Amino acid sequence: MAVYIADGGEGTIVAKITGEIDHHTARWLRMDIDTAIQDRNPKKLLIDFSGVSFMDSSGVGLVMGRYKNMKERGGKVALTNMPDYIEKVMNLAGMDRLLNGR
Amino acid sequence: MKKPQNEMKMSFLSLSENERLARVAIGGFVSSKNPRIDELTDLKTAVSEAVTNCIVHAYRDTVGVIEMTARLTDDCVYIKIRDRGCGIEDVKKAMEPLYTTLPDEERSGLGFSVMESFTDSIAVKSRLGYGTTVVMTKKLRSKI
Ligand SMILES: Nc1ncnc2c1ncn2[C@@H]1O[C@H](COP(=O)(O)OP(=O)(O)OP(=O)(O)O)[C@@H](O)[C@H]1O
Ligand SMILES: [Mg+2]
């Protein structure tokens, strides 16, 4: 499990998560992403799920928490490259609206 | 339930690294059925939710034992996950979507919703001070 932070241009940072997202891994992912937000002060956080091999509701908590953080800073969160099974979990939370920045 | 063809029982400590252990174990257990990938993912996700609840809620400030029992029949898997932790006061309320007692820890209150929608049946029994038992079943349609 790891997060790779990249500059997406125009005030966007891309956080590419790899590996499994559960309650055990979420706390490390949260720390890494929040550090990047703190350091780079982006307008938009784009979370890339293309490298994620498993996610349960802890991933929903992770996204909601980052969403709150970014909102407080006047920024946005968008989700991209979600495999079907991740979208299934996100849909339960009504989070699919964040998909691809909609 | 029909006579099981296989059965397993395991117990492990309520440490967060064991969330993965439980998922791997259930995946291994049903592998003889050659299940479809999406069914396998559903099963692992449901197990992950039940086990995480034991760790996060049942044994909140302690470490306790989690028991997982699984049985396999022709076309169905039965999974029981049990803790002897704090118990749930109102199970019906706890199972409502988005209900959580730990919003500050980035819990979303979706665990039971995931278990319900990713399996075919779920039953929850709980007693305050004694613990909680979650039983789930799921039909497996093997690959052709
Ligand atoms: N094994 C358990 N022991 C004690 N309380 C539990 C147990 N499982 C669930 N609960 C209670 O039921 C509530 C709802 O559980 P659920 O899994 O749906 O959401 P959550 O764990 O709070 O959040 P999420 O699963 O989305 O991270 C919990 O907040 C907790 O109060
Ligand atoms: Mg839960």
Coordinates of C-alpha atoms and ligand atoms in Angstrom, one line a residue:
Chain A
M1 CA 0.0 0.0 0.0
A2 CA 1.3 3.4 -0.9
V3 CA 0.3 6.8 -2.2
Y4 CA 2.2 8.5 -5.1
I5 CA 1.6 12.3 -5.2
A6 CA 2.1 14.0 -8.5
D7 CA 1.4 17.5 -9.9
G8 CA -1.6 17.5 -12.1
G9 CA -1.2 21.1 -13.3
E10 CA -3.6 24.1 -12.7
G11 CA -3.5 23.7 -8.9
T12 CA -4.4 20.0 -8.9
I13 CA -2.5 17.3 -7.1
V14 CA -3.0 13.7 -8.1
A15 CA -2.9 11.1 -5.3
K16 CA -2.4 7.7 -6.8
I17 CA -3.2 4.9 -4.3
T18 CA -1.8 1.4 -4.8
G19 CA -2.6 -1.7 -2.9
E20 CA -5.5 -2.4 -0.5
I21 CA -7.6 0.1 1.3
D22 CA -8.9 -1.1 4.7
H23 CA -9.0 0.2 8.2
H24 CA -5.4 -0.9 8.8
T25 CA -4.0 0.9 5.7
A26 CA -6.3 3.9 5.7
R27 CA -4.5 5.7 8.5
W28 CA -1.2 5.7 6.6
L29 CA -2.9 6.8 3.4
R30 CA -4.7 9.5 5.2
M31 CA -1.4 10.8 6.7
D32 CA 0.4 10.9 3.4
I33 CA -2.4 12.6 1.5
D34 CA -3.0 15.2 4.2
T35 CA 0.7 16.0 4.3
A36 CA 0.6 16.6 0.6
I37 CA -2.4 18.8 0.9
Q38 CA -0.7 20.7 3.7
D39 CA 2.6 21.2 1.7
R40 CA 1.2 22.0 -1.7
N41 CA -2.1 23.7 -0.8
P42 CA -3.9 22.5 -4.0
K43 CA -7.2 23.7 -5.4
K44 CA -8.2 20.2 -6.3
L45 CA -7.3 16.8 -5.1
L46 CA -7.7 14.0 -7.7
I47 CA -7.6 10.6 -6.2
D48 CA -6.6 7.9 -8.7
F49 CA -7.8 4.4 -7.8
S50 CA -6.3 2.6 -10.8
G51 CA -3.7 0.8 -8.6
V52 CA -6.1 -0.3 -5.8
S53 CA -6.7 -4.0 -5.5
F54 CA -9.2 -4.0 -2.6
M55 CA -11.4 -1.4 -0.8
D56 CA -14.1 -1.6 1.9
S57 CA -16.0 1.1 3.7
S58 CA -12.8 2.4 5.2
G59 CA -12.1 3.8 1.8
V60 CA -15.3 5.7 1.9
G61 CA -14.3 7.2 5.2
L62 CA -10.9 8.1 3.7
V63 CA -12.5 9.9 0.8
M64 CA -15.1 11.7 2.9
G65 CA -12.4 12.9 5.3
R66 CA -10.3 14.3 2.5
Y67 CA -13.4 15.9 1.0
K68 CA -14.0 17.7 4.3
N69 CA -10.4 18.8 4.5
M70 CA -10.4 20.2 1.0
K71 CA -13.8 21.9 1.4
E72 CA -12.5 23.7 4.5
R73 CA -9.7 25.1 2.3
G74 CA -12.1 26.0 -0.4
G75 CA -10.9 23.2 -2.6
K76 CA -12.4 20.2 -4.3
V77 CA -12.0 16.4 -4.5
A78 CA -12.5 14.2 -7.5
L79 CA -12.1 10.5 -8.0
T80 CA -10.9 8.7 -11.1
N81 CA -10.1 5.3 -12.5
M82 CA -12.3 3.4 -10.1
P83 CA -12.6 -0.3 -10.8
D84 CA -16.2 -1.6 -10.8
Y85 CA -16.1 -3.1 -7.3
I86 CA -14.9 0.2 -5.8
E87 CA -17.6 2.1 -7.6
K88 CA -20.1 -0.4 -6.0
V89 CA -18.9 0.6 -2.5
M90 CA -18.9 4.3 -3.4
N91 CA -22.4 4.1 -4.8
L92 CA -23.7 2.9 -1.5
A93 CA -22.5 6.1 0.0
G94 CA -23.9 8.2 -2.8
M95 CA -20.3 9.2 -3.5
D96 CA -20.4 8.3 -7.2
R97 CA -21.3 12.0 -7.8
L98 CA -17.6 12.8 -7.1
L99 CA -16.7 10.5 -9.9
N100 CA -14.5 12.2 -12.5
G101 CA -15.0 15.6 -10.9
R102 CA -18.7 15.8 -11.7
Chain B
M1 CA -28.6 -25.4 5.4
K2 CA -27.5 -28.5 3.5
K3 CA -24.8 -30.8 4.9
P4 CA -21.5 -28.9 4.6
Q5 CA -18.8 -30.3 2.3
N6 CA -16.1 -28.4 4.1
E7 CA -15.8 -26.4 7.3
M8 CA -13.2 -24.2 8.9
K9 CA -12.8 -22.4 12.2
M10 CA -10.2 -19.8 13.1
S11 CA -9.6 -17.3 15.8
F12 CA -7.3 -14.4 15.9
L13 CA -6.6 -11.3 17.9
S14 CA -8.4 -8.0 17.2
L15 CA -5.4 -6.4 15.5
S16 CA -5.9 -4.3 12.4
E17 CA -3.4 -6.4 10.4
N18 CA -5.7 -9.3 10.8
E19 CA -8.4 -7.7 8.6
R20 CA -6.3 -8.8 5.7
L21 CA -5.7 -12.2 7.2
A22 CA -9.5 -12.8 7.4
R23 CA -10.0 -11.8 3.8
V24 CA -7.2 -14.0 2.5
A25 CA -8.5 -16.9 4.6
I26 CA -12.1 -16.7 3.3
G27 CA -10.7 -16.4 -0.3
G28 CA -8.6 -19.5 0.2
F29 CA -11.5 -21.4 1.8
V30 CA -13.9 -20.9 -1.1
S31 CA -11.2 -21.3 -3.8
S32 CA -12.1 -25.0 -4.3
K33 CA -15.4 -23.8 -5.8
N34 CA -13.6 -21.7 -8.4
P35 CA -15.9 -18.7 -7.7
R36 CA -16.3 -15.7 -10.0
I37 CA -14.0 -12.8 -9.3
D38 CA -16.9 -10.4 -8.5
E39 CA -18.4 -12.9 -6.0
L40 CA -15.0 -13.4 -4.4
T41 CA -14.5 -9.7 -4.0
D42 CA -18.0 -9.3 -2.5
L43 CA -17.3 -12.0 0.0
K44 CA -13.9 -10.5 1.0
T45 CA -15.4 -7.1 1.4
A46 CA -18.3 -8.4 3.6
V47 CA -15.8 -10.3 5.8
S48 CA -13.5 -7.2 6.0
E49 CA -16.5 -5.1 7.3
A50 CA -17.5 -7.6 10.0
V51 CA -14.0 -8.1 11.2
T52 CA -13.2 -4.4 11.2
N53 CA -16.3 -3.8 13.3
C54 CA -15.0 -6.2 15.9
I55 CA -11.6 -4.4 16.0
V56 CA -12.9 -0.8 15.9
H57 CA -16.1 -1.1 17.9
A58 CA -16.4 -4.4 19.9
Y59 CA -12.9 -4.3 21.3
R60 CA -12.5 -0.5 21.2
D61 CA -9.9 0.0 23.9
T62 CA -8.7 -3.5 24.3
V63 CA -7.5 -6.5 22.3
G64 CA -9.8 -9.5 22.2
V65 CA -10.4 -12.7 20.2
I66 CA -12.4 -12.8 17.0
E67 CA -13.8 -16.1 15.8
M68 CA -14.5 -16.9 12.2
T69 CA -16.4 -20.0 11.1
A70 CA -17.1 -20.9 7.5
R71 CA -19.0 -23.7 5.9
L72 CA -19.3 -24.6 2.3
T73 CA -22.1 -26.6 0.7
D74 CA -22.7 -27.3 -3.0
D75 CA -23.4 -23.8 -4.0
C76 CA -23.4 -21.7 -0.9
V77 CA -21.0 -20.3 1.7
Y78 CA -21.9 -19.6 5.3
I79 CA -19.8 -17.3 7.4
K80 CA -20.1 -16.6 11.1
I81 CA -18.0 -13.8 12.7
R82 CA -18.1 -13.5 16.5
D83 CA -16.7 -11.2 19.1
R84 CA -17.1 -11.1 22.9
G85 CA -16.7 -7.4 23.0
C86 CA -19.0 -4.5 24.1
G87 CA -22.1 -5.6 22.2
I88 CA -24.7 -3.4 20.4
E89 CA -27.5 -1.8 22.2
D90 CA -29.9 -1.4 19.3
V91 CA -29.0 -3.7 16.4
K92 CA -31.8 -2.3 14.1
K93 CA -30.5 1.2 14.5
A94 CA -26.8 0.1 14.1
M95 CA -27.7 -1.4 10.7
E96 CA -29.3 1.7 9.3
P97 CA -27.2 3.1 6.4
L98 CA -24.8 5.9 7.5
Y99 CA -25.4 5.3 11.2
T100 CA -22.1 5.3 13.1
T101 CA -21.0 5.9 16.6
L102 CA -17.5 7.0 15.5
P103 CA -17.9 9.8 13.0
D104 CA -14.7 11.5 14.2
E105 CA -12.6 8.5 13.2
E106 CA -13.7 8.7 9.6
R107 CA -16.1 5.8 9.9
S108 CA -18.9 6.2 7.4
G109 CA -21.6 4.0 8.9
L110 CA -21.7 1.8 5.8
G111 CA -20.3 -1.5 7.1
F112 CA -23.6 -3.2 7.6
S113 CA -25.0 -1.8 4.3
V114 CA -22.0 -3.3 2.5
M115 CA -22.5 -6.7 4.2
E116 CA -26.2 -6.6 3.4
S117 CA -25.8 -5.7 -0.3
F118 CA -22.8 -7.9 -0.9
T119 CA -24.2 -11.1 0.5
D120 CA -27.6 -12.9 0.2
S121 CA -28.5 -12.9 3.9
I122 CA -27.2 -11.4 7.1
A123 CA -28.3 -12.0 10.7
V124 CA -26.9 -10.0 13.6
K125 CA -27.3 -11.1 17.3
S126 CA -25.9 -9.0 20.0
R127 CA -26.0 -8.5 23.8
L128 CA -24.6 -5.5 25.6
G129 CA -21.5 -6.5 27.5
Y130 CA -21.4 -10.0 26.0
G131 CA -20.6 -9.5 22.3
T132 CA -21.9 -9.7 18.8
T133 CA -22.4 -12.5 16.2
V134 CA -22.8 -11.8 12.5
V135 CA -23.9 -14.6 10.2
M136 CA -23.8 -14.2 6.4
T137 CA -24.6 -16.5 3.6
K138 CA -23.8 -16.1 -0.1
K139 CA -24.6 -18.3 -3.1
L140 CA -21.7 -19.0 -5.3
R141 CA -22.3 -19.5 -9.0
S142 CA -19.2 -21.2 -10.1
K143 CA -17.5 -20.4 -13.4
I144 CA -18.5 -22.6 -16.3
Ligands
LIG1 N1 -19.1 -6.0 16.5 C1 -19.6 -4.8 17.0 N2 -19.5 -4.5 18.3 C2 -20.1 -3.4 18.8 N3 -20.6 -2.4 18.1 C3 -20.7 -2.6 16.8 C4 -20.2 -3.8 16.2 N4 -20.4 -3.7 14.8 C5 -21.1 -2.6 14.6 N5 -21.3 -1.9 15.8 C6 -22.0 -0.6 15.9 O1 -22.8 -0.4 14.8 C7 -22.5 0.8 14.1 C8 -22.6 0.7 12.6 O2 -21.7 -0.2 12.1 P1 -21.2 -0.1 10.6 O3 -20.2 -1.1 10.3 O4 -22.5 -0.1 9.7 O5 -20.6 1.4 10.5 P2 -19.2 1.9 11.1 O6 -18.4 0.8 11.5 O7 -19.5 2.9 12.2 O8 -18.6 2.7 9.9 P3 -17.9 2.0 8.6 O9 -18.2 0.5 8.7 O10 -18.5 2.6 7.4 O11 -16.4 2.3 8.7 C9 -21.1 1.2 14.6 O12 -20.8 2.6 14.5 C10 -21.0 0.6 16.0 O13 -21.6 1.5 16.9
MG2 MG -18.0 -0.8 10.2

